[in-house]
Coordinates of C-alpha atoms in Angstrom, one line a residue:
Chain A
M148 CA 0.0 0.0 0.0
A149 CA 1.3 3.4 -1.0
K150 CA 0.4 6.8 0.3
V151 CA -0.9 8.7 -2.7
I152 CA -1.5 12.5 -2.8
V153 CA -4.1 13.7 -5.3
Y154 CA -4.4 17.0 -7.0
P155 CA -6.7 18.9 -6.5
P156 CA -6.0 17.9 -2.9
T157 CA -9.6 18.2 -1.9
S158 CA -10.9 15.8 -4.6
M159 CA -13.1 13.1 -3.2
I160 CA -13.5 11.5 -6.6
L161 CA -9.8 10.9 -6.9
S162 CA -9.3 9.9 -3.3
D163 CA -12.1 7.3 -3.7
L164 CA -10.3 5.8 -6.8
V165 CA -7.1 5.6 -4.8
E166 CA -8.7 3.9 -1.8
R167 CA -10.6 1.4 -4.1
M168 CA -7.2 0.3 -5.5
G169 CA -6.0 -0.5 -1.9
H170 CA -3.8 2.5 -1.4
K171 CA -4.1 5.3 1.2
A172 CA -5.3 8.6 -0.3
L173 CA -3.8 11.8 1.2
V174 CA -6.4 14.5 1.0
V175 CA -7.1 17.8 2.7
P176 CA -10.5 16.8 4.2
E177 CA -8.6 14.4 6.4
A178 CA -6.4 17.2 7.7
V179 CA -9.4 19.4 8.2
R180 CA -11.2 16.6 10.1
R181 CA -8.2 16.4 12.5
L182 CA -8.5 20.1 13.2
V183 CA -12.3 20.3 13.6
T184 CA -12.4 17.4 16.0
A185 CA -9.5 18.7 18.0
S186 CA -10.6 19.6 21.5
G187 CA -9.8 22.9 23.1
I188 CA -9.9 25.0 19.9
E189 CA -12.9 27.2 19.2
S190 CA -12.3 28.9 15.9
P191 CA -14.9 27.9 13.4
P192 CA -15.4 27.0 10.6
L193 CA -12.1 25.1 10.2
N194 CA -10.7 25.6 13.7
M195 CA -7.7 27.3 12.2
T196 CA -5.9 29.8 14.3
P197 CA -3.2 32.4 13.5
E198 CA -0.7 29.6 14.4
E199 CA -1.5 27.7 11.2
P200 CA -0.2 30.4 8.8
K201 CA 3.0 30.4 10.9
K202 CA 3.3 26.6 10.5
G203 CA 2.9 27.3 6.7
L204 CA 6.2 29.2 6.9
R205 CA 7.8 25.8 6.4
Y206 CA 6.6 25.8 2.8
A207 CA 6.3 29.5 1.9
A208 CA 8.1 32.6 2.9
V209 CA 6.7 35.3 5.3
D210 CA 5.9 37.6 2.4
V211 CA 3.5 35.0 0.9
P212 CA -0.1 35.8 1.8
S213 CA -1.4 34.4 5.1
G214 CA -4.2 32.5 3.3
V215 CA -1.7 30.6 1.2
R216 CA 0.5 29.8 4.2
G217 CA -2.6 28.7 6.2
R218 CA -3.7 26.4 3.4
M219 CA -0.1 25.1 3.1
S220 CA -0.2 24.2 6.8
L221 CA -2.8 21.6 5.9
I222 CA -1.5 20.5 2.5
G223 CA 2.3 20.7 3.1
P224 CA 2.5 17.8 5.6
I225 CA 0.5 15.7 3.2
I226 CA 2.9 16.3 0.4
E227 CA 5.8 15.4 2.8
E228 CA 4.0 12.1 3.5
A229 CA 3.3 11.2 -0.1
E230 CA 5.0 8.3 -1.9
A231 CA 3.2 8.9 -5.2
A232 CA 0.9 11.5 -6.8
I233 CA -1.9 11.9 -9.3
I234 CA -2.2 15.4 -10.7
V235 CA -5.3 16.4 -12.8
E236 CA -4.9 19.5 -14.8
D237 CA -7.9 21.9 -15.3
P238 CA -10.1 19.8 -13.1
G239 CA -13.0 22.2 -12.8
W240 CA -14.3 23.3 -9.4
L241 CA -16.6 20.3 -9.0
T242 CA -13.6 18.0 -8.7
G243 CA -12.3 19.9 -5.7
C244 CA -10.6 23.3 -5.1
A245 CA -8.3 24.9 -2.5
G246 CA -9.9 28.2 -3.4
C247 CA -6.6 29.9 -4.0
S248 CA -4.7 29.6 -7.3
R249 CA -1.4 30.6 -5.7
T250 CA -1.7 27.7 -3.3
N251 CA -2.6 25.3 -6.2
E252 CA 0.5 26.4 -8.1
L253 CA 2.8 25.9 -5.0
V254 CA 1.2 22.5 -4.3
R255 CA 1.8 21.2 -7.9
L256 CA 5.4 22.5 -7.8
L257 CA 6.2 20.8 -4.4
I258 CA 4.7 17.5 -5.5
R259 CA 6.6 17.5 -8.8
T260 CA 9.9 18.5 -7.1
K261 CA 9.6 15.8 -4.4
G262 CA 10.8 13.1 -6.7
V263 CA 7.9 10.6 -6.2
P264 CA 6.1 8.9 -9.2
V265 CA 3.6 11.3 -10.6
L266 CA 0.7 10.6 -13.0
D267 CA -0.3 13.7 -15.0
L268 CA -3.8 13.6 -16.4
S269 CA -6.2 16.0 -18.2
Y270 CA -9.7 16.2 -16.8
P271 CA -12.1 14.1 -19.0
T272 CA -14.7 16.0 -20.9
N273 CA -16.8 13.0 -22.2
D274 CA -17.5 9.3 -21.4
A275 CA -14.8 7.9 -23.6
E276 CA -12.2 10.2 -22.0
A277 CA -13.5 9.3 -18.6
K278 CA -12.9 5.6 -19.2
V279 CA -9.3 6.2 -20.4
F280 CA -8.9 8.5 -17.3
V281 CA -9.9 5.8 -14.8
S282 CA -7.9 3.2 -16.7
K283 CA -4.7 5.2 -16.5
I284 CA -5.2 5.8 -12.8
R285 CA -5.8 2.1 -12.3
T286 CA -2.6 1.1 -14.2
F287 CA -0.6 3.7 -12.3
L288 CA -1.9 2.6 -8.9
E289 CA -1.4 -1.1 -9.8
G290 CA 2.2 -0.3 -10.5
L291 CA 2.8 1.1 -7.0
K292 CA 4.1 -1.2 -4.4
Chain V
M210 CA -29.1 43.3 14.4
I211 CA -27.1 44.8 11.6
R212 CA -26.2 42.2 8.9
I213 CA -22.7 42.6 7.4
A214 CA -22.1 40.5 4.4
Q215 CA -18.6 39.1 4.3
L216 CA -17.1 38.7 0.8
S217 CA -13.6 37.3 1.3
C218 CA -10.8 35.0 0.3
G219 CA -8.4 33.4 2.8
S220 CA -9.8 34.6 6.1
E221 CA -10.6 31.2 7.5
Y222 CA -7.2 29.8 6.4
S223 CA -5.5 32.8 8.0
G224 CA -7.1 31.8 11.3
I225 CA -8.8 35.2 11.7
Q226 CA -12.5 34.3 10.9
K227 CA -13.3 34.3 14.6
E228 CA -11.7 37.7 15.0
I229 CA -13.9 39.1 12.3
E230 CA -17.0 37.7 13.9
R231 CA -16.0 38.9 17.3
A232 CA -15.5 42.4 16.0
A233 CA -18.9 42.4 14.4
E234 CA -20.5 41.0 17.6
T235 CA -18.9 43.8 19.7
V236 CA -20.6 46.5 17.6
G237 CA -24.0 44.7 17.6
A238 CA -23.7 43.2 14.1
K239 CA -23.7 39.8 12.6
I240 CA -21.6 38.4 9.8
I241 CA -23.5 36.8 7.0
Y242 CA -22.5 34.9 3.9
P243 CA -25.0 35.4 1.0
E244 CA -25.9 32.1 -0.6
V245 CA -25.0 31.5 -4.3
S246 CA -25.3 28.5 -6.6
L247 CA -22.5 26.9 -8.5
E248 CA -24.1 28.4 -11.6
D249 CA -23.7 31.9 -10.1
I250 CA -20.0 31.2 -9.6
L251 CA -19.5 29.8 -13.1
N252 CA -21.2 32.9 -14.6
V253 CA -19.2 35.7 -12.9
E254 CA -17.4 36.5 -16.1
K255 CA -20.8 37.5 -17.5
T256 CA -22.4 39.0 -14.4
F257 CA -19.5 40.7 -12.7
G258 CA -17.2 41.2 -15.7
V259 CA -14.3 38.8 -15.0
S260 CA -13.5 35.4 -13.5
V261 CA -10.1 34.6 -12.0
S262 CA -8.2 31.4 -11.4
S263 CA -8.8 31.5 -7.6
G264 CA -12.1 29.9 -6.8
D265 CA -12.7 31.8 -3.5
L266 CA -12.4 35.1 -5.3
N267 CA -15.0 34.0 -7.9
L268 CA -17.2 33.1 -5.0
A269 CA -16.8 36.6 -3.5
M270 CA -17.7 38.2 -6.8
A271 CA -20.7 35.9 -7.2
R272 CA -21.8 37.0 -3.7
A273 CA -21.4 40.7 -4.7
V274 CA -23.6 40.2 -7.7
R275 CA -26.2 38.5 -5.5
I276 CA -26.2 41.4 -3.0
V277 CA -26.6 44.0 -5.8
Q278 CA -29.5 42.0 -7.2
N279 CA -31.0 41.5 -3.7
P280 CA -30.0 44.6 -1.6
D281 CA -32.3 43.5 1.2
L282 CA -29.9 40.6 1.9
A283 CA -27.4 42.8 3.8
D284 CA -27.1 46.1 5.5
A285 CA -23.4 46.5 4.9
V286 CA -20.6 44.8 3.1
I287 CA -17.0 44.0 4.2
V288 CA -14.6 42.9 1.5
M289 CA -11.5 41.1 2.9
T290 CA -8.6 39.4 1.2
C291 CA -5.0 38.5 2.1
F292 CA -2.4 41.2 2.3
R293 CA 0.2 40.9 -0.4
C294 CA -2.0 39.0 -2.9
A295 CA -2.1 40.8 -6.2
E296 CA -5.0 38.9 -7.7
A297 CA -7.0 39.5 -4.5
A298 CA -6.1 43.1 -4.4
I299 CA -7.5 43.7 -7.9
I300 CA -10.7 41.8 -7.2
R301 CA -11.2 43.4 -3.7
S302 CA -11.0 46.8 -5.2
E303 CA -13.3 45.9 -8.1
I304 CA -15.9 44.4 -5.7
R305 CA -15.9 47.5 -3.6
K306 CA -16.4 49.7 -6.7
Y307 CA -19.1 47.4 -8.0
I308 CA -21.2 47.5 -4.8
H309 CA -20.6 51.2 -4.5
E310 CA -21.8 51.9 -8.0
H311 CA -24.7 49.5 -8.1
S312 CA -26.2 49.9 -4.6
K313 CA -26.5 52.2 -1.7
I314 CA -25.0 49.6 0.7
P315 CA -22.0 50.9 2.6
V316 CA -18.9 48.9 1.9
L317 CA -15.5 48.6 3.6
S318 CA -12.5 46.8 2.2
Y319 CA -9.6 45.5 4.1
S320 CA -6.5 43.4 3.5
F321 CA -5.5 41.2 6.5
T322 CA -2.7 39.1 7.8
E323 CA -2.8 36.4 10.4
R324 CA -2.0 39.1 12.9
T325 CA -5.3 40.9 12.3
T326 CA -7.4 40.9 15.5
A327 CA -10.9 42.0 16.4
E328 CA -9.4 45.1 18.0
T329 CA -7.8 46.0 14.6
L330 CA -11.2 45.7 13.0
L331 CA -13.3 47.3 15.7
T332 CA -13.2 50.9 14.7
R333 CA -13.8 50.0 11.0
M334 CA -16.7 47.7 11.9
E335 CA -18.2 50.3 14.3
A336 CA -18.1 52.9 11.6
L337 CA -19.8 50.5 9.1
V338 CA -22.5 49.8 11.6
T339 CA -23.0 53.5 12.5
T340 CA -23.5 54.5 8.9
V341 CA -26.4 51.9 8.8
K342 CA -27.8 52.3 12.3
Y343 CA -27.7 56.1 12.7
R344 CA -28.3 57.2 9.1
G345 CA -30.8 59.8 10.4
L346 CA -28.5 61.2 12.9
L347 CA -25.6 61.4 10.4
A348 CA -27.8 63.3 8.0
R349 CA -28.0 66.1 10.6
E350 CA -26.6 69.3 9.2
K351 CA -27.0 71.8 12.1
Q352 CA -25.8 71.9 15.7
K353 CA -28.4 73.3 18.2
G354 CA -28.2 74.3 21.8
L355 CA -25.0 74.3 23.9
T356 CA -23.0 71.1 23.4
A357 CA -19.4 70.0 23.7
G358 CA -17.2 67.5 21.8
I359 CA -14.0 65.8 22.8
D360 CA -11.6 64.1 20.4
S361 CA -9.2 61.9 22.5
G362 CA -6.6 61.3 19.8
S363 CA -3.3 59.3 20.0
T364 CA -1.1 62.4 19.9
T365 CA -3.4 65.3 21.0
T366 CA -6.7 65.8 22.7
K367 CA -9.1 68.4 21.3
A368 CA -12.3 69.8 22.7
V369 CA -14.8 72.3 21.4
V370 CA -17.9 74.0 22.8
M371 CA -20.6 74.9 20.3
R372 CA -23.7 77.0 20.6
D373 CA -26.3 77.1 17.8
N374 CA -24.1 76.0 15.0
V375 CA -21.1 78.1 16.0
V376 CA -17.8 77.0 17.6
I377 CA -17.4 79.3 20.6
G378 CA -14.6 77.6 22.4
T379 CA -11.6 75.3 21.6
G380 CA -9.0 73.5 23.6
W381 CA -6.0 71.5 22.3
V382 CA -3.5 69.7 24.5
P383 CA -1.0 66.9 24.0
T384 CA -2.4 63.5 25.0
N385 CA -0.5 62.3 28.1
E386 CA -2.8 60.9 30.7
V387 CA -5.9 60.3 28.7
L388 CA -8.5 61.4 31.3
K389 CA -6.5 64.4 32.5
S390 CA -5.8 65.5 28.9
A391 CA -9.5 65.3 28.1
E392 CA -10.4 67.3 31.2
D393 CA -7.7 70.0 30.4
A394 CA -8.8 70.3 26.7
L395 CA -12.5 70.6 27.8
Q396 CA -11.6 73.2 30.5
A397 CA -9.7 75.3 27.9
A398 CA -12.7 75.2 25.5
L399 CA -15.1 76.1 28.3
K400 CA -12.9 79.0 29.4
M401 CA -12.7 80.3 25.9
A402 CA -16.4 80.0 25.4
G403 CA -17.1 81.6 28.8
V404 CA -19.6 78.9 29.9
A405 CA -19.6 76.6 32.9
K406 CA -19.4 72.8 32.5
E407 CA -22.8 72.4 34.1
D408 CA -24.4 74.5 31.3
I409 CA -23.4 72.0 28.6
A410 CA -26.5 70.0 27.6
A411 CA -24.6 67.0 26.3
T412 CA -21.1 65.9 25.3
G413 CA -20.0 63.7 22.5
V414 CA -16.6 61.8 22.6
T415 CA -14.6 60.3 19.8
G416 CA -11.0 59.2 19.1
Y417 CA -8.8 56.4 20.6
G418 CA -9.6 57.2 24.2
R419 CA -13.4 57.6 23.5
F420 CA -14.5 54.7 25.7
L421 CA -12.4 55.6 28.7
V422 CA -13.2 59.4 28.5
G423 CA -16.8 58.8 27.5
K424 CA -17.5 56.6 30.5
H425 CA -15.7 59.0 32.8
I426 CA -17.6 62.1 31.9
N427 CA -20.8 60.2 31.3
A428 CA -20.9 61.3 27.6
R429 CA -24.2 61.1 25.7
L430 CA -22.4 60.0 22.5
I431 CA -19.3 57.8 22.3
Q432 CA -18.5 57.3 18.6
E433 CA -15.6 56.1 16.4
E434 CA -13.7 58.8 14.5
I435 CA -14.6 57.8 10.9
T436 CA -18.2 58.9 10.9
V437 CA -17.6 61.7 13.4
N438 CA -14.7 63.2 11.5
S439 CA -16.4 63.0 8.2
K440 CA -19.4 64.8 9.7
G441 CA -17.2 67.4 11.2
A442 CA -15.3 67.9 8.0
V443 CA -18.3 68.5 5.7
F444 CA -19.8 70.8 8.4
L445 CA -16.7 72.9 8.6
A446 CA -16.1 72.9 4.9
D447 CA -19.7 73.7 4.2
A448 CA -20.0 70.7 1.9
Q449 CA -22.9 68.8 3.5
K450 CA -24.7 68.2 0.3
G451 CA -23.4 66.0 -2.5
T452 CA -20.1 64.3 -2.7
A453 CA -16.9 64.9 -0.8
T454 CA -13.7 63.1 0.1
V455 CA -12.2 63.5 3.6
I456 CA -8.5 62.9 4.2
D457 CA -7.4 62.8 7.8
I458 CA -3.7 62.1 8.3
G459 CA -3.4 61.4 12.0
G460 CA -0.6 60.9 14.5
M461 CA -1.0 57.1 14.5
D462 CA -3.3 56.3 11.5
N463 CA -4.8 57.8 8.4
K464 CA -8.4 57.8 7.2
A465 CA -9.7 58.4 3.7
I466 CA -13.5 58.7 3.6
S467 CA -15.8 59.0 0.6
V468 CA -18.8 61.0 1.7
Q469 CA -22.3 61.4 0.1
D470 CA -24.6 64.0 1.7
G471 CA -22.6 64.0 4.9
I472 CA -22.7 60.2 5.3
P473 CA -19.6 58.0 4.8
G474 CA -20.2 55.6 1.8
G475 CA -16.8 53.9 1.8
F476 CA -13.6 54.4 3.8
T477 CA -10.2 53.0 4.5
M478 CA -8.2 53.3 7.6
G479 CA -4.4 52.7 7.4
G480 CA -1.9 52.4 10.1
I481 CA 0.7 49.9 9.1
C482 CA 3.6 52.2 8.5
A483 CA 4.5 55.3 10.6
G484 CA 6.2 56.8 7.6
A485 CA 2.8 57.8 6.3
S486 CA 1.7 59.5 9.5
G487 CA 2.0 62.8 11.3
R488 CA 4.8 61.2 13.4
F489 CA 7.1 61.4 10.5
L490 CA 6.5 65.1 10.1
E491 CA 7.1 65.6 13.8
L492 CA 10.5 63.8 13.5
T493 CA 11.3 65.9 10.4
A494 CA 10.6 69.1 12.2
K495 CA 12.7 68.0 15.2
R496 CA 15.6 67.1 12.9
L497 CA 15.4 70.4 11.1
G498 CA 15.2 72.3 14.4
V499 CA 11.9 74.0 13.6
D500 CA 8.7 73.9 15.5
I501 CA 6.1 71.6 13.9
T502 CA 3.9 74.7 13.4
E503 CA 6.7 76.2 11.2
L504 CA 7.4 73.1 9.1
G505 CA 4.5 73.7 6.6
K506 CA 5.5 77.2 5.9
L507 CA 9.1 76.1 5.4
A508 CA 8.0 73.3 3.1
L509 CA 6.1 75.7 0.9
K510 CA 9.4 77.4 0.0
G511 CA 11.0 74.1 -1.0
D512 CA 10.9 71.6 -3.9
Y513 CA 10.7 67.9 -3.0
R514 CA 12.4 66.9 -6.3
N515 CA 15.7 68.2 -4.9
V516 CA 15.8 65.5 -2.2
A517 CA 16.3 61.7 -2.8
M518 CA 13.5 60.0 -0.7
N519 CA 13.3 56.4 -1.6
S520 CA 12.0 54.9 1.5
Y521 CA 8.5 54.7 3.0
C522 CA 9.7 53.6 6.4
I523 CA 9.9 56.2 9.2
V524 CA 13.3 55.1 10.2
F525 CA 14.9 54.9 6.8
G526 CA 12.9 57.9 5.7
T527 CA 14.4 60.0 8.5
Q528 CA 17.8 58.6 7.5
S529 CA 17.2 59.8 3.9
L530 CA 16.5 63.3 5.3
V531 CA 19.6 63.2 7.4
N532 CA 21.7 62.1 4.4
S533 CA 20.2 64.8 2.3
L534 CA 21.0 67.5 4.8
A535 CA 24.6 66.1 5.0
L536 CA 24.8 66.4 1.3
G537 CA 23.9 70.0 1.5
C538 CA 20.2 69.9 0.6
K539 CA 18.2 73.0 1.7
P540 CA 16.0 72.6 4.8
E541 CA 13.0 73.8 2.9
D542 CA 13.5 71.1 0.2
V543 CA 13.8 68.5 2.9
A544 CA 10.7 69.8 4.6
M545 CA 8.7 69.6 1.3
A546 CA 10.2 66.1 0.6
A547 CA 8.8 64.9 3.9
C548 CA 5.4 66.3 3.2
H549 CA 5.4 64.8 -0.3
S550 CA 6.5 61.4 1.0
V551 CA 3.6 61.3 3.5
A552 CA 1.1 62.5 0.9
E553 CA 2.3 60.1 -1.7
Q554 CA 2.0 57.1 0.6
V555 CA -1.6 58.1 1.5
F556 CA -2.3 58.6 -2.2
E557 CA -0.8 55.3 -3.2
Q558 CA -2.0 53.1 -0.4
Q559 CA -5.4 54.6 0.7
L560 CA -6.8 56.9 -1.9
Q561 CA -6.9 54.0 -4.4
E562 CA -9.4 52.3 -2.1
V563 CA -12.0 55.1 -2.1
E564 CA -13.8 57.1 -4.7
V565 CA -12.0 60.4 -4.8
K566 CA -14.7 63.0 -5.5
E567 CA -14.5 66.8 -5.1
P568 CA -14.4 68.7 -2.8
V569 CA -11.4 67.0 -1.2
I570 CA -11.2 68.1 2.4
M571 CA -8.1 67.7 4.5
V572 CA -8.6 67.7 8.2
G573 CA -6.8 67.0 11.5
G574 CA -3.7 68.7 12.9
T575 CA -1.5 67.6 10.0
S576 CA -3.7 69.6 7.5
L577 CA -2.3 72.7 9.1
I578 CA 1.2 71.8 7.9
E579 CA 0.8 73.7 4.7
G580 CA 3.2 71.6 2.7
L581 CA 1.0 68.5 3.1
P582 CA -2.2 69.8 1.5
K583 CA -0.1 71.3 -1.3
A584 CA 1.6 67.9 -1.9
M585 CA -1.8 66.3 -2.0
E586 CA -3.1 68.8 -4.5
E587 CA -0.1 68.1 -6.8
L588 CA -0.7 64.3 -6.5
L589 CA -4.5 64.5 -7.0
H590 CA -4.6 67.4 -9.5
V591 CA -7.5 68.9 -7.6
L592 CA -7.9 71.8 -5.2
V593 CA -7.7 70.6 -1.5
T594 CA -9.8 72.4 1.0
V595 CA -8.5 72.9 4.6
P596 CA -11.5 74.3 6.6
K597 CA -11.1 76.7 9.5
N598 CA -10.7 74.7 12.8
A599 CA -9.6 71.7 10.7
Q600 CA -7.7 70.4 13.7
Y601 CA -10.9 70.2 15.8
I602 CA -12.8 68.2 13.2
G603 CA -13.5 65.2 15.5
A604 CA -14.6 67.4 18.4
V605 CA -16.8 69.5 16.2
G606 CA -18.4 66.3 14.6
A607 CA -19.1 64.9 18.1
A608 CA -20.6 68.2 19.4
L609 CA -22.8 68.4 16.2
L610 CA -24.0 64.8 16.4
V611 CA -24.7 64.8 20.1
S612 CA -27.0 67.8 19.7
G613 CA -29.1 65.6 17.5
L614 CA -29.6 63.1 20.3
L615 CA -31.0 65.9 22.5
E616 CA -34.0 66.3 20.2
D617 CA -34.8 62.6 20.0

């Protein structure tokens, strides 16, 4: 079983595919769940505090907007954990979205420079493309140990 | 309960969402998030005029469109995005303009960091609520009876006594001990007016020390300085009808307020860098060995272009001035360069965030430093008005507004 990060990192469709193939999907909702169920923090809706953007300094400099650093405090540790990645280009917002394009760019860069196997895909626009899309993901995941 | 619609990107990830809601709660308001459909977001290019690559900004624009189409959804709007994000800065400004042009809902824009707290937002949020809640009071144009106003500022405390629309007494002292300074300023104003404290029908208080002073003297009105100053400015400049822009460069922060019929429509309040404040001019006067009251006249004789000023920071800005003097620059050029530097920062950082419409009224103690309004005129290419008693603007606004409460 490999730990696979998906991009967009909020995509439930992609994480479902990864899990079905017996691997562990690394996704943001998991990190958010840890925050919102943490006791002793009262900062809805995500239970993020000003400490999170500071944790994000590990991935982005202090002159990077706080919203990017805050998002990176959730996504950065997942990237560090990843042993493989699936990146879907132009996924459309229904697939999942971090809300911030600068964060998306940084996430893609950090995944690609990490040196783990990466599957790059285009988002399917019809049924035929969707079948090829799923097939490529399956082949990629089967090849992971 | 005043409903403030929040149109934002990044606030929850910056860990400040709770601070925004706490500030709203403190001033009796509630933050709301107008509902939009996915279709609304996908259509922002058509409805708003542009779509960008960041999803949360498209959501903010879709919410702005929704508010314009259904103005009953919110009483006021706050547009907030991350500090230092270029994409967000463009959209934040466009959302503010869009709401300003297509509705009568007051709008405030602000760029935040993770260090933004409820206290930072409080005055801005209070002003936003006041413009909604006390619209009738703010529309008041004349002061009646015998009232007093106190402006407990960060550097100086000002007081006025007004009788039937005329300022009859003024007092101006440095702010040391907040309560004592307020008492001293009021006593000076009372003495000049020739009236006893007991004769004052009501007192209004504004400025940083408003809560402490207001409680101590049992003030009838305790109000933030944005609405009060804009009211005082249009009153003293005789510009209560139509549009106006009020610029108040203070000792600790600056305000730029877009006014319509005496009521603030949009405003910004900056206070990140002291290089854009009255403090920098104080330091310049001290370094030049002139009294602050003489700095403006000296500046009028100078040309800022003869001095290299390439820093906005108060420390490095002062260093630039010192270096210029060492290189043989004339004191008058240095004085004008300091005025130009402050005006330029306010122009670049704040006046881009409000609609600058004439008349442009400069108020506060710094407006009396003649070089500063001149520098602003050069930057804006419009005539800048400095009304009589411009330094008492907050106290006048407070005395005027509190007289309205006496009739209610």
